Amino acid sequence: MNFLYPGFLFALLSVAIPVIIHLFNFRKFKKVYFSNVQLLKEVEQQNSSREKLKNLMILFSRILALIFLVLAFAQPYIPLKGQKTTSQNNSISIYIDNSYSMEAINKDGNLLDEAKRRAKELIKSFGVNDRFQLLTNDFEGKHQRLLNADEFLKALDDVQISAANRNLQQILNRQGNVLTGSVNKYSFIISDFQKNIAKGPTLSTKKEIQYAFIKLNATGLPNVAVDSVWTLSPNHQPGASEKLVVQLKNYSDEEAKNIPLKLSINNQQKGLSAMTIPAGKTKTDTLSFSGLKAGWQKGQIAIKDFPVTFDDTLSFSFKVDESLPVLSINGANAGNYIKALFAADNYYKLTENGENNINYSDFANFGLIVLNGLKNPSTGLAQQLKTYLNAGGAIAIFPDLDANIQTYNAFLSDLSLPIIQSLNTTETKVDQIELQNPIFKTVFEDIPKNLDLPVAQRYFSFVESNSANKENILSFPGGKLFFAKYGAGNGAVYLSATGLNTGDGNLARHPVFVPLMYRLALNAGNEIALYYNLGNDNALASKKINLGKNQTLKLSSKNFEAIPEIRQINGKTLIYVADQIKSAGFYNLALADSLISVYAFNGGRTESDMHYLNKTELDNLAAESNLKVFDADKDAVKLIAGANEIGQTLWKLCLILSLIFIAAEILLIRFFNNPKKTI
């Protein structure tokens, strides 16, 4: 056992020592192990905190980016100082420019369509209880009331291009008439702001209304327009040669070369031409034509000029008379010279009245009235002649040199003519003829060097204190009156210093007398306007129209018919159409089945100038603190319902901040990573 004991002890030790060593190592291992576990937990906790911080920062950046992006689309603004928000309802007037220039195209399409879109955006900014006025250039009665949002949008869809145009002050005044009461008031002007819109005095606004100009940006375009036309004679005869003057205007900054021009009368081509017009200038051309029959003529001038075409045509109308009625009021010793003269040409229809048997009611029917040798012209006759002159008539006076001078002076004074100073009996020859006067301008093909002129044996000399309205036609030496024209009312008086009797001189037998009287008659009368412009409250002129009981006039065209208001003034009839005529073209005025007149209407040429006010010019117009100017391409133009002022817009700042926070999120994801885990 002893042997066994050391062996057993040895064996026991051999077993126990490793166990003891293992137990010792295990305790050491356990201590190290638990120490490492604790360290690992601390590292994990630290990394978790960093990860949470990173995620929170990313989330915060993403939320802010979304918030500012939404705000950018909401288009916030900072109200002006002193703003007070109330619970009052809002009245809003929105003007849509629907003039010809709004047919132009920009990057967003048709300007009128863009204006409608802007108006719809404004409507969405207000509440259901707010009321709106839609205003256009037409100034229609139906646009003088306030609508709810649905009614406004429906009316907005019906807005079309119109020939009418208005200036800013007219628009603001019209809006001010509707924006009344104890509500918040807003005025919006949506337009391309052509320069013609600002014509007139400095803008006048109301302090209680908040105004905003919303400028649509159009592309500048070159343009040539038919500016105007006129004839060289107020009288038109069947088959006679006619001359029409056409004026074109180049509104662009470059020369317009070889613009084709065509004249049509009653849909038949009557003339062709081509014109080159310097930049910003006007140029005229004269077109000759003939072969017209009696009756009303419908003419049109047309050019080819792209891309602006609304002003490339101009319609006009005039009447070719079958005859020209002339009235001669004769004194007892007048002679037959006037009768012989006008009887020689069938175109002139002469009516004669004796000095003591004058039919005043027929004066308006005559293109020319001749006072031939009246002995005692009365003040009553003078008053009737003044009415005739105010209507545009023409009078030729050949005095009776044996009449009482005082009686004649009273008559001449009533007509605002120079009075007689004395009767001269010294033979005197006319020494000057005004060949450039319309009376003689086209009479002589060649001017003789020694032109034979009339001689007077007796004549009146006049006190000519005021010659401002005088046009000499034939003159005595020293420029003294022999035969001259004086403006009177809307007409003209031709005054002779001598009579037509043989003892007075040789005027009635002189070769110059025939063209003098014929041309005087042809240039007499009230010339009716060749055309009228749309968009104006026009009063159409006509010779006196006598209406029977229950008779009315009718103005008609294709798809149009109206009964106009008429007024009899100064021996002529005025026809008032107000704003009933909307389309260019020809309109017939009829009494029952009888055609009275044909009127031509055209769009005005104020829209032809395709130049626009810039932002600085508009800012200068908007000097008032309650008037702001916005550019449709650059500024956010939304108004929150209930605000009383338009302030500084912030949508750009919101968009920039949104982009900054998106960039911050990307940087956090890219560079804010956790460190590598270690044990």
mmCIF file of C-alpha atoms in Angstrom, residues 209-405:
data_model
loop_
_atom_site.group_PDB
_atom_site.id
_atom_site.type_symbol
_atom_site.label_atom_id
_atom_site.label_comp_id
_atom_site.label_asym_id
_atom_site.label_seq_id
_atom_site.Cartn_x
_atom_site.Cartn_y
_atom_site.Cartn_z
ATOM 1 C CA ILE A 209 -58.233 98.854 -53.260
ATOM 2 C CA GLN A 210 -55.132 96.660 -53.541
ATOM 3 C CA TYR A 211 -53.912 96.681 -57.174
ATOM 4 C CA ALA A 212 -51.680 94.196 -58.965
ATOM 5 C CA PHE A 213 -50.352 94.355 -62.546
ATOM 6 C CA ILE A 214 -49.510 90.895 -63.899
ATOM 7 C CA LYS A 215 -47.331 91.265 -66.972
ATOM 8 C CA LEU A 216 -47.399 88.509 -69.597
ATOM 9 C CA ASN A 217 -44.265 88.378 -71.686
ATOM 10 C CA ALA A 218 -44.771 88.431 -75.441
ATOM 11 C CA THR A 219 -42.168 88.020 -78.144
ATOM 12 C CA GLY A 220 -41.553 91.238 -80.097
ATOM 13 C CA LEU A 221 -42.582 90.898 -83.751
ATOM 14 C CA PRO A 222 -42.051 93.072 -86.855
ATOM 15 C CA ASN A 223 -45.255 94.529 -88.240
ATOM 16 C CA VAL A 224 -46.506 96.662 -91.125
ATOM 17 C CA ALA A 225 -50.097 97.934 -91.008
ATOM 18 C CA VAL A 226 -52.530 99.597 -93.395
ATOM 19 C CA ASP A 227 -52.718 102.811 -91.401
ATOM 20 C CA SER A 228 -55.354 104.842 -93.262
ATOM 21 C CA VAL A 229 -56.896 105.704 -96.638
ATOM 22 C CA TRP A 230 -58.538 108.809 -98.084
ATOM 23 C CA THR A 231 -59.792 110.046 -101.441
ATOM 24 C CA LEU A 232 -58.659 113.199 -103.196
ATOM 25 C CA SER A 233 -62.233 114.291 -103.891
ATOM 26 C CA PRO A 234 -65.285 114.300 -101.630
ATOM 27 C CA ASN A 235 -67.469 113.808 -104.684
ATOM 28 C CA HIS A 236 -67.668 110.690 -106.845
ATOM 29 C CA GLN A 237 -69.228 110.531 -110.323
ATOM 30 C CA PRO A 238 -70.189 107.457 -112.367
ATOM 31 C CA GLY A 239 -67.340 106.420 -114.651
ATOM 32 C CA ALA A 240 -65.046 109.218 -113.424
ATOM 33 C CA SER A 241 -61.375 108.767 -112.631
ATOM 34 C CA GLU A 242 -60.807 108.350 -108.895
ATOM 35 C CA LYS A 243 -57.663 108.625 -106.799
ATOM 36 C CA LEU A 244 -57.221 106.910 -103.453
ATOM 37 C CA VAL A 245 -54.310 107.652 -101.123
ATOM 38 C CA VAL A 246 -53.098 104.695 -99.031
ATOM 39 C CA GLN A 247 -50.833 105.123 -96.014
ATOM 40 C CA LEU A 248 -48.828 102.214 -94.602
ATOM 41 C CA LYS A 249 -46.852 102.282 -91.363
ATOM 42 C CA ASN A 250 -43.832 100.169 -90.449
ATOM 43 C CA TYR A 251 -43.849 99.550 -86.680
ATOM 44 C CA SER A 252 -40.704 97.414 -86.679
ATOM 45 C CA ASP A 253 -37.062 98.407 -86.229
ATOM 46 C CA GLU A 254 -36.068 97.181 -89.694
ATOM 47 C CA GLU A 255 -36.913 98.325 -93.216
ATOM 48 C CA ALA A 256 -39.910 96.569 -94.775
ATOM 49 C CA LYS A 257 -39.151 95.842 -98.406
ATOM 50 C CA ASN A 258 -41.596 95.423 -101.297
ATOM 51 C CA ILE A 259 -44.780 95.008 -99.280
ATOM 52 C CA PRO A 260 -47.449 93.947 -101.843
ATOM 53 C CA LEU A 261 -50.554 96.153 -101.860
ATOM 54 C CA LYS A 262 -53.917 95.437 -103.510
ATOM 55 C CA LEU A 263 -57.017 97.599 -103.949
ATOM 56 C CA SER A 264 -60.407 95.943 -104.466
ATOM 57 C CA ILE A 265 -63.761 97.655 -105.104
ATOM 58 C CA ASN A 266 -66.886 95.510 -104.851
ATOM 59 C CA ASN A 267 -64.660 92.401 -104.839
ATOM 60 C CA GLN A 268 -63.023 93.433 -108.126
ATOM 61 C CA GLN A 269 -59.323 94.202 -108.245
ATOM 62 C CA LYS A 270 -58.773 97.866 -109.112
ATOM 63 C CA GLY A 271 -55.122 98.461 -108.337
ATOM 64 C CA LEU A 272 -51.786 96.850 -107.422
ATOM 65 C CA SER A 273 -48.630 98.278 -105.948
ATOM 66 C CA ALA A 274 -45.599 97.461 -103.792
ATOM 67 C CA MET A 275 -44.052 99.678 -101.141
ATOM 68 C CA THR A 276 -40.761 99.787 -99.252
ATOM 69 C CA ILE A 277 -41.091 101.497 -95.870
ATOM 70 C CA PRO A 278 -38.181 102.590 -93.646
ATOM 71 C CA ALA A 279 -38.087 101.379 -90.050
ATOM 72 C CA GLY A 280 -40.566 103.194 -87.825
ATOM 73 C CA LYS A 281 -41.872 105.378 -90.683
ATOM 74 C CA THR A 282 -45.065 105.871 -92.680
ATOM 75 C CA LYS A 283 -45.328 106.039 -96.449
ATOM 76 C CA THR A 284 -48.171 106.874 -98.836
ATOM 77 C CA ASP A 285 -49.051 105.732 -102.320
ATOM 78 C CA THR A 286 -51.778 106.984 -104.680
ATOM 79 C CA LEU A 287 -53.861 104.452 -106.588
ATOM 80 C CA SER A 288 -55.973 105.492 -109.576
ATOM 81 C CA PHE A 289 -59.077 103.655 -110.767
ATOM 82 C CA SER A 290 -62.286 104.311 -112.692
ATOM 83 C CA GLY A 291 -65.349 102.632 -114.152
ATOM 84 C CA LEU A 292 -67.598 102.778 -111.087
ATOM 85 C CA LYS A 293 -71.355 102.763 -111.417
ATOM 86 C CA ALA A 294 -73.758 104.816 -109.325
ATOM 87 C CA GLY A 295 -74.467 103.487 -105.857
ATOM 88 C CA TRP A 296 -72.608 102.496 -102.717
ATOM 89 C CA GLN A 297 -69.114 101.100 -103.206
ATOM 90 C CA LYS A 298 -67.390 98.634 -100.854
ATOM 91 C CA GLY A 299 -63.617 98.883 -101.015
ATOM 92 C CA GLN A 300 -60.720 97.153 -99.335
ATOM 93 C CA ILE A 301 -56.977 97.719 -99.141
ATOM 94 C CA ALA A 302 -54.970 94.571 -98.391
ATOM 95 C CA ILE A 303 -51.263 93.865 -97.859
ATOM 96 C CA LYS A 304 -49.296 90.696 -97.126
ATOM 97 C CA ASP A 305 -47.284 90.940 -93.942
ATOM 98 C CA PHE A 306 -46.574 87.994 -91.644
ATOM 99 C CA PRO A 307 -46.775 87.001 -88.831
ATOM 100 C CA VAL A 308 -48.994 89.878 -87.533
ATOM 101 C CA THR A 309 -52.026 89.966 -89.836
ATOM 102 C CA PHE A 310 -54.967 91.538 -87.981
ATOM 103 C CA ASP A 311 -54.118 94.989 -89.413
ATOM 104 C CA ASP A 312 -53.325 93.866 -92.974
ATOM 105 C CA THR A 313 -56.704 94.919 -94.385
ATOM 106 C CA LEU A 314 -58.724 98.112 -94.203
ATOM 107 C CA SER A 315 -62.305 98.342 -95.464
ATOM 108 C CA PHE A 316 -63.953 101.563 -96.634
ATOM 109 C CA SER A 317 -67.153 102.664 -98.340
ATOM 110 C CA PHE A 318 -68.358 105.643 -100.358
ATOM 111 C CA LYS A 319 -71.231 106.566 -102.619
ATOM 112 C CA VAL A 320 -71.104 107.347 -106.316
ATOM 113 C CA ASP A 321 -73.970 109.778 -106.871
ATOM 114 C CA GLU A 322 -76.086 109.675 -109.987
ATOM 115 C CA SER A 323 -76.253 113.461 -109.873
ATOM 116 C CA LEU A 324 -75.251 116.457 -107.764
ATOM 117 C CA PRO A 325 -78.136 118.738 -106.686
ATOM 118 C CA VAL A 326 -77.424 122.496 -106.743
ATOM 119 C CA LEU A 327 -79.728 125.250 -105.491
ATOM 120 C CA SER A 328 -79.543 128.765 -106.921
ATOM 121 C CA ILE A 329 -81.342 131.530 -105.006
ATOM 122 C CA ASN A 330 -81.667 134.385 -107.495
ATOM 123 C CA GLY A 331 -82.225 138.081 -107.108
ATOM 124 C CA ALA A 332 -84.409 140.066 -109.479
ATOM 125 C CA ASN A 333 -81.459 141.087 -111.704
ATOM 126 C CA ALA A 334 -79.356 137.931 -111.324
ATOM 127 C CA GLY A 335 -79.192 136.913 -114.973
ATOM 128 C CA ASN A 336 -78.993 133.383 -116.354
ATOM 129 C CA TYR A 337 -75.310 132.561 -116.048
ATOM 130 C CA ILE A 338 -75.699 129.996 -113.232
ATOM 131 C CA LYS A 339 -78.598 128.304 -115.023
ATOM 132 C CA ALA A 340 -76.681 128.114 -118.308
ATOM 133 C CA LEU A 341 -73.582 126.790 -116.596
ATOM 134 C CA PHE A 342 -75.152 123.846 -114.725
ATOM 135 C CA ALA A 343 -77.631 123.017 -117.485
ATOM 136 C CA ALA A 344 -74.679 122.191 -119.728
ATOM 137 C CA ASP A 345 -73.783 119.068 -117.679
ATOM 138 C CA ASN A 346 -76.408 116.420 -116.901
ATOM 139 C CA TYR A 347 -74.597 115.423 -113.740
ATOM 140 C CA TYR A 348 -75.666 118.657 -112.052
ATOM 141 C CA LYS A 349 -79.341 118.986 -111.181
ATOM 142 C CA LEU A 350 -80.158 122.659 -110.710
ATOM 143 C CA THR A 351 -83.102 123.935 -108.662
ATOM 144 C CA GLU A 352 -83.898 127.679 -108.666
ATOM 145 C CA ASN A 353 -85.682 129.726 -106.003
ATOM 146 C CA GLY A 354 -86.579 133.374 -106.168
ATOM 147 C CA GLU A 355 -85.234 135.657 -103.419
ATOM 148 C CA ASN A 356 -88.752 136.080 -102.066
ATOM 149 C CA ASN A 357 -89.773 132.418 -102.439
ATOM 150 C CA ILE A 358 -87.140 130.325 -100.649
ATOM 151 C CA ASN A 359 -87.887 126.774 -99.466
ATOM 152 C CA TYR A 360 -85.701 126.517 -96.358
ATOM 153 C CA SER A 361 -86.711 122.930 -95.552
ATOM 154 C CA ASP A 362 -84.938 121.580 -98.657
ATOM 155 C CA PHE A 363 -81.512 123.102 -97.939
ATOM 156 C CA ALA A 364 -80.117 119.837 -96.573
ATOM 157 C CA ASN A 365 -80.774 118.093 -99.914
ATOM 158 C CA PHE A 366 -78.294 120.245 -101.861
ATOM 159 C CA GLY A 367 -74.548 119.897 -102.135
ATOM 160 C CA LEU A 368 -74.127 123.563 -103.103
ATOM 161 C CA ILE A 369 -76.250 126.683 -102.617
ATOM 162 C CA VAL A 370 -75.517 129.722 -104.819
ATOM 163 C CA LEU A 371 -76.696 133.173 -103.699
ATOM 164 C CA ASN A 372 -76.875 134.941 -107.035
ATOM 165 C CA GLY A 373 -77.387 138.705 -106.915
ATOM 166 C CA LEU A 374 -79.603 138.932 -103.805
ATOM 167 C CA LYS A 375 -80.847 142.459 -103.192
ATOM 168 C CA ASN A 376 -81.951 142.124 -99.564
ATOM 169 C CA PRO A 377 -80.503 139.010 -97.903
ATOM 170 C CA SER A 378 -82.262 138.653 -94.561
ATOM 171 C CA THR A 379 -80.997 137.609 -91.130
ATOM 172 C CA GLY A 380 -83.566 134.759 -91.272
ATOM 173 C CA LEU A 381 -81.852 133.446 -94.394
ATOM 174 C CA ALA A 382 -78.504 133.794 -92.616
ATOM 175 C CA GLN A 383 -79.703 131.649 -89.701
ATOM 176 C CA GLN A 384 -80.932 128.904 -92.029
ATOM 177 C CA LEU A 385 -77.659 129.004 -93.926
ATOM 178 C CA LYS A 386 -75.700 128.686 -90.659
ATOM 179 C CA THR A 387 -77.587 125.471 -89.912
ATOM 180 C CA TYR A 388 -76.786 124.264 -93.432
ATOM 181 C CA LEU A 389 -73.094 125.129 -92.980
ATOM 182 C CA ASN A 390 -72.930 123.340 -89.631
ATOM 183 C CA ALA A 391 -74.111 120.228 -91.436
ATOM 184 C CA GLY A 392 -71.171 120.573 -93.857
ATOM 185 C CA GLY A 393 -72.779 122.426 -96.733
ATOM 186 C CA ALA A 394 -71.160 124.865 -99.165
ATOM 187 C CA ILE A 395 -72.354 128.317 -100.241
ATOM 188 C CA ALA A 396 -71.197 130.617 -103.065
ATOM 189 C CA ILE A 397 -72.101 134.297 -102.730
ATOM 190 C CA PHE A 398 -72.173 136.633 -105.744
ATOM 191 C CA PRO A 399 -73.540 139.950 -104.389
ATOM 192 C CA ASP A 400 -75.752 142.528 -106.063
ATOM 193 C CA LEU A 401 -73.412 145.537 -106.152
ATOM 194 C CA ASP A 402 -76.393 147.918 -106.165
ATOM 195 C CA ALA A 403 -77.763 146.549 -102.901
ATOM 196 C CA ASN A 404 -77.706 148.439 -99.612
ATOM 197 C CA ILE A 405 -74.281 147.927 -98.031
#
